[in-house]
Coordinates of N, CA and C in Angstrom, one line a residue:
X267 N 6.2 -26.6 18.8 CA 4.8 -26.8 18.8 C 4.0 -25.6 18.5
X268 N 4.4 -24.5 19.2 CA 3.7 -23.2 18.9 C 3.8 -22.8 17.5
X269 N 5.0 -23.0 16.9 CA 5.2 -22.6 15.5 C 4.2 -23.4 14.6
X270 N 4.2 -24.7 14.8 CA 3.3 -25.6 14.0 C 1.9 -25.2 14.2
X271 N 1.5 -24.8 15.4 CA 0.1 -24.4 15.6 C -0.2 -23.1 14.9
X272 N 0.7 -22.2 14.9 CA 0.5 -20.9 14.2 C 0.3 -21.2 12.7
X273 N 1.2 -21.9 12.1 CA 1.1 -22.2 10.6 C -0.1 -23.0 10.3
X274 N -0.5 -24.0 11.1 CA -1.7 -24.8 10.7 C -2.9 -23.9 10.9
X275 N -2.9 -23.1 11.9 CA -4.1 -22.2 12.1 C -4.2 -21.2 10.9
X276 N -3.1 -20.6 10.5 CA -3.1 -19.7 9.3 C -3.7 -20.5 8.1
X277 N -3.2 -21.6 7.9 CA -3.6 -22.4 6.7 C -5.1 -22.7 6.7
X278 N -5.5 -23.2 7.9 CA -6.9 -23.5 8.0 C -7.8 -22.3 7.8
X279 N -7.5 -21.2 8.4 CA -8.3 -20.0 8.3 C -8.3 -19.5 6.9
X280 N -7.2 -19.5 6.2 CA -7.1 -19.0 4.9 C -7.9 -19.8 3.9
X281 N -7.8 -21.1 4.0 CA -8.5 -22.0 3.1 C -9.9 -22.3 3.4
X282 N -10.3 -22.1 4.6 CA -11.7 -22.4 5.0 C -12.6 -21.2 5.3
X283 N -12.0 -20.0 5.3 CA -12.7 -18.8 5.7 C -13.9 -18.6 4.7
X284 N -15.0 -18.3 5.3 CA -16.2 -18.0 4.4 C -15.9 -16.7 3.6
X285 N -15.2 -15.8 4.2 CA -14.9 -14.6 3.4 C -14.0 -14.9 2.2
X286 N -13.1 -15.9 2.4 CA -12.2 -16.3 1.3 C -13.1 -16.9 0.2
X287 N -14.0 -17.7 0.5 CA -14.9 -18.3 -0.5 C -15.8 -17.2 -1.2
X288 N -16.3 -16.3 -0.4 CA -17.2 -15.3 -0.9 C -16.5 -14.2 -1.6
X289 N -15.2 -14.0 -1.3 CA -14.3 -12.9 -1.9 C -14.9 -11.5 -1.7
X290 N -15.4 -11.3 -0.5 CA -15.9 -10.0 -0.1 C -14.9 -9.4 0.9
X291 N -13.8 -8.9 0.3 CA -12.7 -8.5 1.2 C -13.0 -7.1 1.7
X292 N -12.6 -6.9 3.0 CA -12.6 -5.6 3.6 C -11.1 -5.2 3.8
X293 N -10.8 -4.0 3.4 CA -9.4 -3.6 3.4 C -9.1 -2.6 4.5
X294 N -7.8 -2.6 4.9 CA -7.3 -1.6 5.9 C -7.2 -2.2 7.3
X295 N -6.1 -2.0 7.9 CA -5.8 -2.6 9.2 C -4.8 -1.7 10.0
X296 N -5.1 -1.5 11.2 CA -4.1 -0.8 12.1 C -3.7 -1.8 13.1
X297 N -2.4 -2.0 13.3 CA -2.0 -2.9 14.3 C -0.7 -2.5 15.0
X298 N -0.3 -3.1 16.0 CA 1.0 -2.8 16.7 C 2.1 -3.6 16.1
X299 N 3.2 -3.0 15.8 CA 4.4 -3.7 15.3 C 5.1 -4.4 16.4
X300 N 6.1 -5.2 16.1 CA 6.9 -5.9 17.1 C 7.6 -4.9 18.0
X301 N 7.9 -3.7 17.5 CA 8.6 -2.8 18.4 C 7.7 -1.8 19.1
X302 N 6.4 -2.1 19.1 CA 5.4 -1.4 19.8 C 4.8 -0.2 19.1
X303 N 5.2 0.1 17.9 CA 4.6 1.2 17.2 C 3.3 0.9 16.5
X304 N 2.5 1.8 16.3 CA 1.2 1.6 15.6 C 1.5 1.7 14.1
X305 N 1.1 0.8 13.3 CA 1.3 0.7 11.9 C 0.0 0.6 11.2
X306 N -0.2 1.4 10.1 CA -1.4 1.2 9.3 C -1.1 0.5 8.0
X307 N -1.8 -0.6 7.7 CA -1.5 -1.3 6.5 C -2.8 -1.1 5.7
X308 N -2.7 -0.2 4.7 CA -3.9 0.2 4.0 C -4.5 -0.9 3.1
X309 N -3.6 -1.8 2.6 CA -4.1 -2.8 1.6 C -4.3 -4.2 2.3
X310 N -4.2 -4.2 3.6 CA -4.4 -5.5 4.4 C -5.9 -5.9 4.2
X311 N -6.1 -7.2 4.1 CA -7.5 -7.7 4.0 C -7.9 -8.2 5.3
X312 N -8.8 -7.5 5.9 CA -9.2 -7.7 7.3 C -10.0 -9.0 7.5
X313 N -10.6 -9.6 6.6 CA -11.5 -10.7 6.8 C -10.9 -11.9 6.0
X314 N -9.6 -12.1 5.9 CA -9.0 -13.2 5.1 C -8.7 -14.4 5.9
X315 N -8.8 -14.4 7.1 CA -8.4 -15.6 7.9 C -7.0 -15.4 8.4
X316 N -6.1 -14.8 7.6 CA -4.8 -14.4 8.1 C -4.9 -13.4 9.2
X317 N -5.8 -12.4 9.0 CA -6.0 -11.4 10.0 C -6.5 -12.0 11.4
X318 N -7.4 -13.0 11.3 CA -7.8 -13.7 12.5 C -6.6 -14.4 13.2
X319 N -5.7 -14.9 12.4 CA -4.6 -15.6 13.0 C -3.6 -14.6 13.7
X320 N -3.5 -13.4 13.0 CA -2.6 -12.4 13.6 C -3.1 -11.9 14.9
X321 N -4.4 -11.9 15.1 CA -4.9 -11.5 16.4 C -4.7 -12.5 17.5
X322 N -4.3 -13.7 17.2 CA -4.1 -14.7 18.2 C -2.6 -15.2 18.3
X323 N -1.7 -14.3 18.0 CA -0.3 -14.6 18.1 C 0.1 -14.8 19.5
X324 N 1.1 -15.7 19.7 CA 1.6 -15.9 21.1 C 2.2 -14.7 21.7
X325 N 2.3 -14.6 23.0 CA 2.9 -13.4 23.6 C 4.4 -13.3 23.3
X326 N 5.1 -14.4 23.3 CA 6.5 -14.4 23.0 C 6.8 -15.0 21.7
X327 N 7.9 -14.5 21.1 CA 8.3 -15.0 19.7 C 8.6 -16.5 19.8
X328 N 7.9 -17.3 19.0 CA 8.1 -18.8 19.1 C 9.3 -19.3 18.4
X329 N 10.0 -18.5 17.7 CA 11.1 -19.0 16.9 C 12.5 -18.8 17.5
X330 N 13.4 -19.7 17.2 CA 14.8 -19.5 17.7 C 15.7 -19.2 16.5
X331 N 16.9 -18.8 16.8 CA 17.9 -18.5 15.7 C 18.1 -19.8 14.8
X332 N 18.0 -20.9 15.4 CA 18.3 -22.2 14.6 C 17.1 -22.4 13.6
X333 N 15.9 -21.9 13.9 CA 14.8 -22.0 12.9 C 15.1 -21.3 11.6
X334 N 16.1 -20.4 11.6 CA 16.4 -19.6 10.4 C 17.7 -19.9 9.8
X335 N 18.4 -20.9 10.4 CA 19.6 -21.4 9.8 C 19.4 -22.2 8.6
X336 N 20.4 -22.2 7.7 CA 20.3 -23.0 6.5 C 20.7 -24.4 6.9
X337 N 20.2 -25.4 6.1 CA 20.6 -26.8 6.3 C 22.1 -27.0 6.1
X338 N 22.6 -26.3 5.1 CA 24.0 -26.4 4.7 C 24.6 -25.0 4.8
X339 N 25.5 -24.8 5.7 CA 26.1 -23.4 5.8 C 27.3 -23.2 5.0
X340 N 27.7 -24.2 4.1 CA 28.8 -24.1 3.2 C 28.6 -22.9 2.2
X341 N 29.7 -22.4 1.7 CA 29.7 -21.3 0.8 C 28.9 -21.7 -0.5
X342 N 27.9 -20.9 -0.9 CA 27.1 -21.2 -2.1 C 28.0 -21.3 -3.4
X343 N 29.1 -20.6 -3.4 CA 29.9 -20.6 -4.6 C 30.4 -22.0 -4.9
X344 N 30.6 -22.9 -3.9 CA 31.1 -24.2 -4.1 C 30.2 -25.0 -5.1
X345 N 28.9 -24.7 -5.0 CA 28.0 -25.5 -5.9 C 28.1 -25.1 -7.4
X346 N 28.9 -24.0 -7.7 CA 29.0 -23.6 -9.1 C 30.5 -23.8 -9.6
X347 N 31.3 -24.4 -8.8 CA 32.7 -24.6 -9.3 C 32.8 -25.5 -10.4
X348 N 32.1 -26.6 -10.4 CA 32.1 -27.6 -11.5 C 30.8 -27.4 -12.4
X349 N 31.0 -27.5 -13.7 CA 29.8 -27.4 -14.5 C 28.7 -28.5 -14.2
X350 N 27.5 -28.1 -14.3 CA 26.4 -29.0 -14.0 C 25.5 -29.2 -15.2
X351 N 25.4 -30.4 -15.7 CA 24.6 -30.6 -16.9 C 23.4 -31.4 -16.5
X352 N 22.6 -31.0 -15.5 CA 21.5 -31.7 -15.0 C 20.3 -31.4 -15.9
X353 N 19.4 -32.4 -16.0 CA 18.2 -32.2 -16.7 C 17.1 -32.0 -15.7
X354 N 16.3 -30.9 -15.8 CA 15.2 -30.6 -14.9 C 13.9 -30.9 -15.5
X355 N 13.8 -32.0 -16.3 CA 12.6 -32.4 -17.0 C 12.6 -33.9 -17.1
X356 N 11.5 -34.5 -17.1 CA 11.5 -36.0 -17.1 C 11.5 -36.5 -18.6
X357 N 11.8 -37.8 -18.7 CA 11.9 -38.4 -20.0 C 10.5 -38.3 -20.8
X358 N 9.4 -38.4 -20.1 CA 8.1 -38.4 -20.8 C 7.9 -37.0 -21.5
X359 N 8.4 -36.0 -20.8 CA 8.2 -34.6 -21.4 C 9.1 -34.4 -22.6
X360 N 10.3 -35.1 -22.6 CA 11.2 -34.9 -23.7 C 10.7 -35.6 -25.0
X361 N 9.9 -36.7 -24.8 CA 9.4 -37.4 -26.0 C 8.2 -36.8 -26.7

């Protein structure tokens, strides 16, 4: 639930931010990294909505290892053993 809230908050702020509509970006940001060090991000846009979301991050990391697992852990090479002659375009585009 926390992950969903973070992503929906980021999306809402980026798409609805008055700064995003006006495109009056302010650059440069100093923040604390995950390991506690101070990091300066010179090209960061401070009033983009993303910055607002970053200041409201949860205290604890909301993701688990399973959030980063692939759906299919099989070897990728298996998908290339047999030739594949798929069409990645629809019939209307071909005519």
